Amino acid sequence: MSGELPLNINIKEPRWDQSTFVGRANHFFTVTDPRNILLTNEQLENARKIIHDYRQGVVPPGLTENELWRAKYVYDSAFHPDTGEKMILIGRMSAQVPMNMTITGCMMTFYRTTPAVLFWQWINQSFNAVVNYTNRSGDAPLTVKELGTAYVSATTGAVATALGLNALTKHVSPLIGRFVPFAAVAAANCINIPLMRQRELKVGIPVTDESGNRLGESANAAKQAITQVVISRILMAAPGMAIPPFIMNTLEKKAFLKRFPWMSAPIQVGLVGFCLVFATPLCCALFPQKSSMSVTSLEAELQAKIQESHPELRRVYFNKGL
């Protein structure tokens, strides 16, 4: 049929060129779109059916290319790229902006007392633990014990770091005190992400050739993947935690907030949300989702295996997670 959609559209890859920052930014603006969390289970399952059918060579009558790409991005926003499982709602990247703007705004509003710091840092690190688990790389399952150990160690380490930093800044100016939550989040990300993804560091993540053929598992690839994610997450938090303190410090001296002090939290949440709408996709785009490394950087045993089966191969590819 002349109007039927061709079967050679590569929906395994993003719609935009991932070798450029602009292409990756376009991709992540679509993936992190907060409207995706409002999609119903029926819409998600319909998108999954369209994608699975298309991969099997079945094209629903009347399906357009734009509808196919829309289905792909709906599918990608809710289903894990390695396991194919539906991801936990609050762990999806489309939930990052509404969840983070609320938690970060409250962290930056209620930072003056130890109980408040403890509570909001625990909430933040628990949320981060869910996100880090949901967006892990690889398809190896975690046992309940491994997941529990990772969660306890990650949240305890991160919250302790936040409390320690808070204690060090008791005698500094109010403006500097406002930056404590960001310093705590940056330090905590360096703890939370590797601990929640520690299984990857132990057993490795799947590495493939450019065509997606699996070659083995590499812990060295996991180290690179996790390092890139830590950098992205810290920079993702930076605008929303660095810009509002200056604005709020000025606003709190004005008559409006002195008259309506309860407006402080909503204004802070709104400012953080505005920053995150742009920071989330742009920082996700800093590194390609399908990351790569030289074969010579892999473990000696895996190098030998690849050189034996694919002697011409120079680079391997892997999903870095988010």
mmCIF file of C-alpha atoms in Angstrom:
data_model
loop_
_atom_site.group_PDB
_atom_site.id
_atom_site.type_symbol
_atom_site.label_atom_id
_atom_site.label_comp_id
_atom_site.label_asym_id
_atom_site.label_seq_id
_atom_site.Cartn_x
_atom_site.Cartn_y
_atom_site.Cartn_z
ATOM 1 C CA MET A 1 0.000 0.000 0.000
ATOM 2 C CA SER A 2 1.546 3.295 -1.126
ATOM 3 C CA GLY A 3 0.603 5.312 1.971
ATOM 4 C CA GLU A 4 1.809 2.728 4.477
ATOM 5 C CA LEU A 5 4.633 3.682 6.837
ATOM 6 C CA PRO A 6 8.006 2.201 5.781
ATOM 7 C CA LEU A 7 9.614 -0.358 8.135
ATOM 8 C CA ASN A 8 13.137 1.079 7.944
ATOM 9 C CA ILE A 9 12.712 3.895 10.505
ATOM 10 C CA ASN A 10 15.297 3.268 13.231
ATOM 11 C CA ILE A 11 13.268 3.662 16.423
ATOM 12 C CA LYS A 12 15.996 1.955 18.477
ATOM 13 C CA GLU A 13 17.807 5.294 18.354
ATOM 14 C CA PRO A 14 16.505 8.772 19.270
ATOM 15 C CA ARG A 15 14.920 10.899 16.553
ATOM 16 C CA TRP A 16 17.672 13.521 16.753
ATOM 17 C CA ASP A 17 21.418 13.192 16.092
ATOM 18 C CA GLN A 18 22.972 12.117 19.413
ATOM 19 C CA SER A 19 26.503 13.062 18.389
ATOM 20 C CA THR A 20 25.627 16.749 18.957
ATOM 21 C CA PHE A 21 24.601 18.524 22.148
ATOM 22 C CA VAL A 22 21.612 20.159 20.405
ATOM 23 C CA GLY A 23 20.371 16.762 19.194
ATOM 24 C CA ARG A 24 20.691 15.278 22.689
ATOM 25 C CA ALA A 25 18.968 18.341 24.204
ATOM 26 C CA ASN A 26 15.990 17.942 21.831
ATOM 27 C CA HIS A 27 15.817 14.266 22.812
ATOM 28 C CA PHE A 28 15.842 14.959 26.558
ATOM 29 C CA PHE A 29 13.401 17.893 26.389
ATOM 30 C CA THR A 30 10.974 15.275 25.018
ATOM 31 C CA VAL A 31 11.915 12.501 27.496
ATOM 32 C CA THR A 32 11.768 14.761 30.580
ATOM 33 C CA ASP A 33 8.532 16.517 29.577
ATOM 34 C CA PRO A 34 6.534 16.596 32.875
ATOM 35 C CA ARG A 35 3.278 16.082 30.956
ATOM 36 C CA ASN A 36 4.347 12.461 30.377
ATOM 37 C CA ILE A 37 3.562 11.560 34.000
ATOM 38 C CA LEU A 38 -0.102 12.399 33.334
ATOM 39 C CA LEU A 39 -0.398 9.655 30.697
ATOM 40 C CA THR A 40 -2.759 6.815 31.606
ATOM 41 C CA ASN A 41 -1.782 3.139 31.707
ATOM 42 C CA GLU A 42 -3.933 2.646 28.614
ATOM 43 C CA GLN A 43 -1.933 5.286 26.704
ATOM 44 C CA LEU A 44 1.371 3.757 27.848
ATOM 45 C CA GLU A 45 0.317 0.244 26.842
ATOM 46 C CA ASN A 46 -0.924 1.519 23.489
ATOM 47 C CA ALA A 47 2.486 3.160 22.872
ATOM 48 C CA ARG A 48 4.254 -0.065 23.874
ATOM 49 C CA LYS A 49 2.058 -2.082 21.475
ATOM 50 C CA ILE A 50 2.770 0.309 18.579
ATOM 51 C CA ILE A 51 6.544 0.090 19.202
ATOM 52 C CA HIS A 52 6.613 -3.708 19.667
ATOM 53 C CA ASP A 53 4.411 -4.255 16.603
ATOM 54 C CA TYR A 54 6.548 -1.944 14.466
ATOM 55 C CA ARG A 55 9.706 -3.817 15.518
ATOM 56 C CA GLN A 56 7.991 -7.034 14.379
ATOM 57 C CA GLY A 57 7.127 -5.483 11.007
ATOM 58 C CA VAL A 58 3.462 -4.813 11.838
ATOM 59 C CA VAL A 59 2.205 -1.290 11.061
ATOM 60 C CA PRO A 60 -1.271 -0.264 12.283
ATOM 61 C CA PRO A 61 -3.369 1.175 9.421
ATOM 62 C CA GLY A 62 -3.088 4.953 9.114
ATOM 63 C CA LEU A 63 -0.084 5.302 11.485
ATOM 64 C CA THR A 64 2.037 8.335 10.547
ATOM 65 C CA GLU A 65 5.758 8.816 11.168
ATOM 66 C CA ASN A 66 5.090 11.564 13.713
ATOM 67 C CA GLU A 67 2.686 9.266 15.586
ATOM 68 C CA LEU A 68 5.319 6.520 15.577
ATOM 69 C CA TRP A 69 7.931 8.859 17.071
ATOM 70 C CA ARG A 70 5.417 10.132 19.633
ATOM 71 C CA ALA A 71 4.715 6.516 20.639
ATOM 72 C CA LYS A 72 8.455 5.849 20.905
ATOM 73 C CA TYR A 73 8.975 8.793 23.277
ATOM 74 C CA VAL A 74 5.936 7.875 25.369
ATOM 75 C CA TYR A 75 7.358 4.334 25.551
ATOM 76 C CA ASP A 76 10.873 5.573 26.398
ATOM 77 C CA SER A 77 9.542 7.857 29.130
ATOM 78 C CA ALA A 78 7.921 4.984 31.034
ATOM 79 C CA PHE A 79 9.768 1.750 30.201
ATOM 80 C CA HIS A 80 13.363 0.837 31.120
ATOM 81 C CA PRO A 81 15.647 0.685 28.028
ATOM 82 C CA ASP A 82 17.435 -2.517 29.145
ATOM 83 C CA THR A 83 14.764 -4.514 30.990
ATOM 84 C CA GLY A 84 11.627 -3.261 29.208
ATOM 85 C CA GLU A 85 9.867 -3.054 32.598
ATOM 86 C CA LYS A 86 7.503 -0.195 33.396
ATOM 87 C CA MET A 87 9.417 2.202 35.648
ATOM 88 C CA ILE A 88 8.223 3.480 39.030
ATOM 89 C CA LEU A 89 6.236 6.681 38.375
ATOM 90 C CA ILE A 90 8.276 9.032 40.591
ATOM 91 C CA GLY A 91 11.523 7.485 39.307
ATOM 92 C CA ARG A 92 10.858 8.422 35.678
ATOM 93 C CA MET A 93 12.776 11.370 34.228
ATOM 94 C CA SER A 94 9.445 13.043 33.391
ATOM 95 C CA ALA A 95 8.792 13.256 37.155
ATOM 96 C CA GLN A 96 12.112 14.992 37.842
ATOM 97 C CA VAL A 97 10.878 18.575 37.498
ATOM 98 C CA PRO A 98 7.691 18.387 39.643
ATOM 99 C CA MET A 99 9.315 16.164 42.301
ATOM 100 C CA ASN A 100 12.620 18.045 42.481
ATOM 101 C CA MET A 101 11.066 21.517 42.460
ATOM 102 C CA THR A 102 8.912 20.576 45.463
ATOM 103 C CA ILE A 103 11.654 18.836 47.453
ATOM 104 C CA THR A 104 14.409 21.332 46.577
ATOM 105 C CA GLY A 105 12.175 24.325 47.253
ATOM 106 C CA CYS A 106 11.328 22.951 50.706
ATOM 107 C CA MET A 107 14.989 22.078 51.421
ATOM 108 C CA MET A 108 15.958 25.664 50.645
ATOM 109 C CA THR A 109 13.109 27.154 52.668
ATOM 110 C CA PHE A 110 13.412 24.955 55.772
ATOM 111 C CA TYR A 111 17.183 24.788 56.286
ATOM 112 C CA ARG A 112 17.623 26.653 59.569
ATOM 113 C CA THR A 113 16.984 23.846 62.088
ATOM 114 C CA THR A 114 18.577 20.399 62.361
ATOM 115 C CA PRO A 115 15.241 18.477 62.414
ATOM 116 C CA ALA A 116 14.128 20.285 59.231
ATOM 117 C CA VAL A 117 17.472 19.592 57.492
ATOM 118 C CA LEU A 118 17.325 15.940 58.587
ATOM 119 C CA PHE A 119 13.740 15.466 57.364
ATOM 120 C CA TRP A 120 14.101 17.141 53.953
ATOM 121 C CA GLN A 121 17.510 15.634 53.230
ATOM 122 C CA TRP A 122 16.074 12.200 54.059
ATOM 123 C CA ILE A 123 13.100 12.851 51.752
ATOM 124 C CA ASN A 124 15.481 14.078 49.024
ATOM 125 C CA GLN A 125 17.878 11.140 49.318
ATOM 126 C CA SER A 126 15.010 8.633 49.443
ATOM 127 C CA PHE A 127 13.658 10.168 46.243
ATOM 128 C CA ASN A 128 17.169 10.098 44.705
ATOM 129 C CA ALA A 129 17.515 6.437 45.672
ATOM 130 C CA VAL A 130 14.281 5.634 43.798
ATOM 131 C CA VAL A 131 15.456 7.622 40.745
ATOM 132 C CA ASN A 132 18.922 6.028 40.782
ATOM 133 C CA TYR A 133 17.468 2.525 41.024
ATOM 134 C CA THR A 134 14.816 3.192 38.365
ATOM 135 C CA ASN A 135 17.363 4.637 35.903
ATOM 136 C CA ARG A 136 20.167 2.168 36.548
ATOM 137 C CA SER A 137 22.084 0.670 33.635
ATOM 138 C CA GLY A 138 21.886 -3.023 32.795
ATOM 139 C CA ASP A 139 19.270 -5.726 33.114
ATOM 140 C CA ALA A 140 20.542 -7.768 36.102
ATOM 141 C CA PRO A 141 17.933 -7.835 38.895
ATOM 142 C CA LEU A 142 18.697 -6.581 42.412
ATOM 143 C CA THR A 143 17.694 -8.758 45.355
ATOM 144 C CA VAL A 144 15.591 -7.181 48.129
ATOM 145 C CA LYS A 145 18.620 -7.459 50.459
ATOM 146 C CA GLU A 146 20.925 -5.721 47.948
ATOM 147 C CA LEU A 147 18.356 -2.994 47.350
ATOM 148 C CA GLY A 148 17.778 -2.506 51.100
ATOM 149 C CA THR A 149 21.509 -2.339 51.841
ATOM 150 C CA ALA A 150 22.047 0.128 49.005
ATOM 151 C CA TYR A 151 19.161 2.340 50.141
ATOM 152 C CA VAL A 152 20.223 2.432 53.819
ATOM 153 C CA SER A 153 23.900 3.093 53.044
ATOM 154 C CA ALA A 154 23.103 5.714 50.391
ATOM 155 C CA THR A 155 20.558 7.697 52.427
ATOM 156 C CA THR A 156 22.513 7.458 55.706
ATOM 157 C CA GLY A 157 25.758 8.618 54.065
ATOM 158 C CA ALA A 158 24.054 11.422 52.182
ATOM 159 C CA VAL A 159 22.019 12.715 55.155
ATOM 160 C CA ALA A 160 25.085 12.577 57.453
ATOM 161 C CA THR A 161 27.015 14.622 54.885
ATOM 162 C CA ALA A 162 24.221 17.209 54.763
ATOM 163 C CA LEU A 163 24.034 17.511 58.562
ATOM 164 C CA GLY A 164 27.822 17.847 58.784
ATOM 165 C CA LEU A 165 27.848 20.680 56.246
ATOM 166 C CA ASN A 166 24.929 22.355 57.998
ATOM 167 C CA ALA A 167 26.803 22.281 61.316
ATOM 168 C CA LEU A 168 29.855 23.907 59.711
ATOM 169 C CA THR A 169 27.857 26.918 58.516
ATOM 170 C CA LYS A 170 26.117 27.986 61.744
ATOM 171 C CA HIS A 171 28.149 31.171 62.011
ATOM 172 C CA VAL A 172 28.233 32.328 58.393
ATOM 173 C CA SER A 173 26.033 34.935 56.691
ATOM 174 C CA PRO A 174 22.416 34.042 55.840
ATOM 175 C CA LEU A 175 23.203 34.162 52.107
ATOM 176 C CA ILE A 176 25.995 31.581 52.401
ATOM 177 C CA GLY A 177 23.743 29.501 54.655
ATOM 178 C CA ARG A 178 21.246 29.276 51.799
ATOM 179 C CA PHE A 179 23.864 27.444 49.685
ATOM 180 C CA VAL A 180 24.289 24.655 52.257
ATOM 181 C CA PRO A 181 21.507 22.541 50.674
ATOM 182 C CA PHE A 182 23.302 22.649 47.287
ATOM 183 C CA ALA A 183 26.654 21.676 48.794
ATOM 184 C CA ALA A 184 24.887 18.864 50.647
ATOM 185 C CA VAL A 185 23.105 17.661 47.500
ATOM 186 C CA ALA A 186 26.334 17.726 45.465
ATOM 187 C CA ALA A 187 28.223 15.745 48.103
ATOM 188 C CA ALA A 188 25.293 13.389 48.643
ATOM 189 C CA ASN A 189 24.985 12.636 44.916
ATOM 190 C CA CYS A 190 28.607 11.451 44.984
ATOM 191 C CA ILE A 191 27.555 8.965 47.671
ATOM 192 C CA ASN A 192 23.973 8.051 46.736
ATOM 193 C CA ILE A 193 24.408 7.241 43.043
ATOM 194 C CA PRO A 194 27.411 4.857 43.350
ATOM 195 C CA LEU A 195 25.844 3.110 46.365
ATOM 196 C CA MET A 196 22.433 2.645 44.723
ATOM 197 C CA ARG A 197 24.215 1.315 41.618
ATOM 198 C CA GLN A 198 26.933 -0.617 43.472
ATOM 199 C CA ARG A 199 25.937 -3.907 41.843
ATOM 200 C CA GLU A 200 26.990 -2.449 38.480
ATOM 201 C CA LEU A 201 30.423 -1.636 39.930
ATOM 202 C CA LYS A 202 30.765 -5.220 41.173
ATOM 203 C CA VAL A 203 29.476 -7.269 38.232
ATOM 204 C CA GLY A 204 29.569 -4.727 35.396
ATOM 205 C CA ILE A 205 27.032 -3.473 32.865
ATOM 206 C CA PRO A 206 26.320 -4.893 29.390
ATOM 207 C CA VAL A 207 28.588 -3.606 26.612
ATOM 208 C CA THR A 208 27.758 -3.990 22.928
ATOM 209 C CA ASP A 209 29.126 -3.262 19.479
ATOM 210 C CA GLU A 210 27.642 -0.371 17.479
ATOM 211 C CA SER A 211 24.844 -2.617 16.195
ATOM 212 C CA GLY A 212 23.765 -3.560 19.730
ATOM 213 C CA ASN A 213 25.215 -7.091 19.806
ATOM 214 C CA ARG A 214 26.083 -7.921 23.424
ATOM 215 C CA LEU A 215 29.769 -8.618 24.046
ATOM 216 C CA GLY A 216 29.888 -9.064 27.826
ATOM 217 C CA GLU A 217 29.753 -7.069 31.092
ATOM 218 C CA SER A 218 32.255 -4.449 32.214
ATOM 219 C CA ALA A 219 32.751 -2.811 35.610
ATOM 220 C CA ASN A 220 35.058 -0.239 33.955
ATOM 221 C CA ALA A 221 32.153 0.833 31.743
ATOM 222 C CA ALA A 222 29.987 1.082 34.879
ATOM 223 C CA LYS A 223 32.546 3.420 36.508
ATOM 224 C CA GLN A 224 32.485 5.723 33.471
ATOM 225 C CA ALA A 225 28.677 5.603 33.306
ATOM 226 C CA ILE A 226 28.213 6.422 37.002
ATOM 227 C CA THR A 227 30.809 9.222 36.911
ATOM 228 C CA GLN A 228 28.981 10.867 34.002
ATOM 229 C CA VAL A 229 25.631 10.560 35.796
ATOM 230 C CA VAL A 230 27.047 12.084 39.030
ATOM 231 C CA ILE A 231 28.425 15.085 37.075
ATOM 232 C CA SER A 232 25.099 15.553 35.227
ATOM 233 C CA ARG A 233 23.037 15.360 38.438
ATOM 234 C CA ILE A 234 25.208 17.867 40.321
ATOM 235 C CA LEU A 235 25.059 20.354 37.426
ATOM 236 C CA MET A 236 21.317 19.660 37.069
ATOM 237 C CA ALA A 237 20.760 20.783 40.656
ATOM 238 C CA ALA A 238 23.078 23.814 40.400
ATOM 239 C CA PRO A 239 20.833 26.465 38.717
ATOM 240 C CA GLY A 240 17.791 25.653 40.873
ATOM 241 C CA MET A 241 19.857 25.804 44.063
ATOM 242 C CA ALA A 242 22.254 28.628 43.140
ATOM 243 C CA ILE A 243 19.974 31.248 41.535
ATOM 244 C CA PRO A 244 16.923 31.301 43.894
ATOM 245 C CA PRO A 245 19.002 32.061 47.057
ATOM 246 C CA PHE A 246 20.024 35.453 45.638
ATOM 247 C CA ILE A 247 16.437 36.253 44.631
ATOM 248 C CA MET A 248 14.961 35.052 47.941
ATOM 249 C CA ASN A 249 17.594 36.915 49.968
ATOM 250 C CA THR A 250 16.470 40.127 48.249
ATOM 251 C CA LEU A 251 12.743 39.367 48.439
ATOM 252 C CA GLU A 252 12.837 38.622 52.174
ATOM 253 C CA LYS A 253 13.960 42.193 52.805
ATOM 254 C CA LYS A 254 10.927 43.556 50.961
ATOM 255 C CA ALA A 255 7.596 44.451 52.566
ATOM 256 C CA PHE A 256 5.662 41.793 50.627
ATOM 257 C CA LEU A 257 7.333 38.748 52.216
ATOM 258 C CA LYS A 258 7.430 40.446 55.616
ATOM 259 C CA ARG A 259 3.676 40.838 55.335
ATOM 260 C CA PHE A 260 3.066 37.365 53.820
ATOM 261 C CA PRO A 261 5.934 35.146 55.091
ATOM 262 C CA TRP A 262 3.971 31.986 54.167
ATOM 263 C CA MET A 263 4.548 32.883 50.488
ATOM 264 C CA SER A 264 8.265 32.149 50.858
ATOM 265 C CA ALA A 265 7.965 28.403 50.185
ATOM 266 C CA PRO A 266 5.642 28.656 47.118
ATOM 267 C CA ILE A 267 7.853 31.357 45.556
ATOM 268 C CA GLN A 268 10.976 29.296 46.199
ATOM 269 C CA VAL A 269 9.358 26.165 44.729
ATOM 270 C CA GLY A 270 8.277 28.137 41.640
ATOM 271 C CA LEU A 271 11.759 29.583 41.097
ATOM 272 C CA VAL A 272 13.372 26.161 41.451
ATOM 273 C CA GLY A 273 10.815 24.660 39.055
ATOM 274 C CA PHE A 274 11.525 27.291 36.401
ATOM 275 C CA CYS A 275 15.258 26.533 36.597
ATOM 276 C CA LEU A 276 14.721 22.749 36.522
ATOM 277 C CA VAL A 277 12.523 22.837 33.400
ATOM 278 C CA PHE A 278 15.671 23.823 31.482
ATOM 279 C CA ALA A 279 18.452 22.376 33.658
ATOM 280 C CA THR A 280 17.066 18.804 33.693
ATOM 281 C CA PRO A 281 17.096 18.116 29.923
ATOM 282 C CA LEU A 282 20.199 20.232 29.229
ATOM 283 C CA CYS A 283 22.277 18.438 31.887
ATOM 284 C CA CYS A 284 20.982 15.008 30.829
ATOM 285 C CA ALA A 285 22.273 15.969 27.369
ATOM 286 C CA LEU A 286 25.858 16.626 28.521
ATOM 287 C CA PHE A 287 26.825 13.015 27.740
ATOM 288 C CA PRO A 288 25.335 10.638 25.152
ATOM 289 C CA GLN A 289 22.825 8.170 26.602
ATOM 290 C CA LYS A 290 24.521 5.479 24.534
ATOM 291 C CA SER A 291 27.997 6.053 25.930
ATOM 292 C CA SER A 292 31.159 4.463 24.594
ATOM 293 C CA MET A 293 34.729 3.626 25.534
ATOM 294 C CA SER A 294 37.809 2.166 23.897
ATOM 295 C CA VAL A 295 38.205 -1.614 23.963
ATOM 296 C CA THR A 296 41.666 -1.046 25.487
ATOM 297 C CA SER A 297 40.007 0.559 28.545
ATOM 298 C CA LEU A 298 38.073 -2.609 29.377
ATOM 299 C CA GLU A 299 39.127 -5.354 31.784
ATOM 300 C CA ALA A 300 41.907 -7.579 30.403
ATOM 301 C CA GLU A 301 39.698 -10.688 30.327
ATOM 302 C CA LEU A 302 36.930 -8.929 28.371
ATOM 303 C CA GLN A 303 39.492 -7.348 26.045
ATOM 304 C CA ALA A 304 40.869 -10.798 25.215
ATOM 305 C CA LYS A 305 37.371 -12.167 24.594
ATOM 306 C CA ILE A 306 36.479 -9.283 22.252
ATOM 307 C CA GLN A 307 39.802 -9.413 20.380
ATOM 308 C CA GLU A 308 39.222 -13.103 19.763
ATOM 309 C CA SER A 309 35.653 -12.760 18.478
ATOM 310 C CA HIS A 310 35.776 -9.215 17.009
ATOM 311 C CA PRO A 311 39.458 -8.403 16.271
ATOM 312 C CA GLU A 312 38.544 -5.282 14.247
ATOM 313 C CA LEU A 313 36.446 -3.709 17.050
ATOM 314 C CA ARG A 314 37.882 -0.511 18.592
ATOM 315 C CA ARG A 315 34.988 0.865 20.706
ATOM 316 C CA VAL A 316 32.171 -0.630 22.767
ATOM 317 C CA TYR A 317 28.847 0.966 23.697
ATOM 318 C CA PHE A 318 26.633 0.889 26.797
ATOM 319 C CA ASN A 319 23.604 2.564 28.352
ATOM 320 C CA LYS A 320 24.991 4.956 30.994
ATOM 321 C CA GLY A 321 21.704 5.280 32.883
ATOM 322 C CA LEU A 322 20.371 8.678 33.916
#
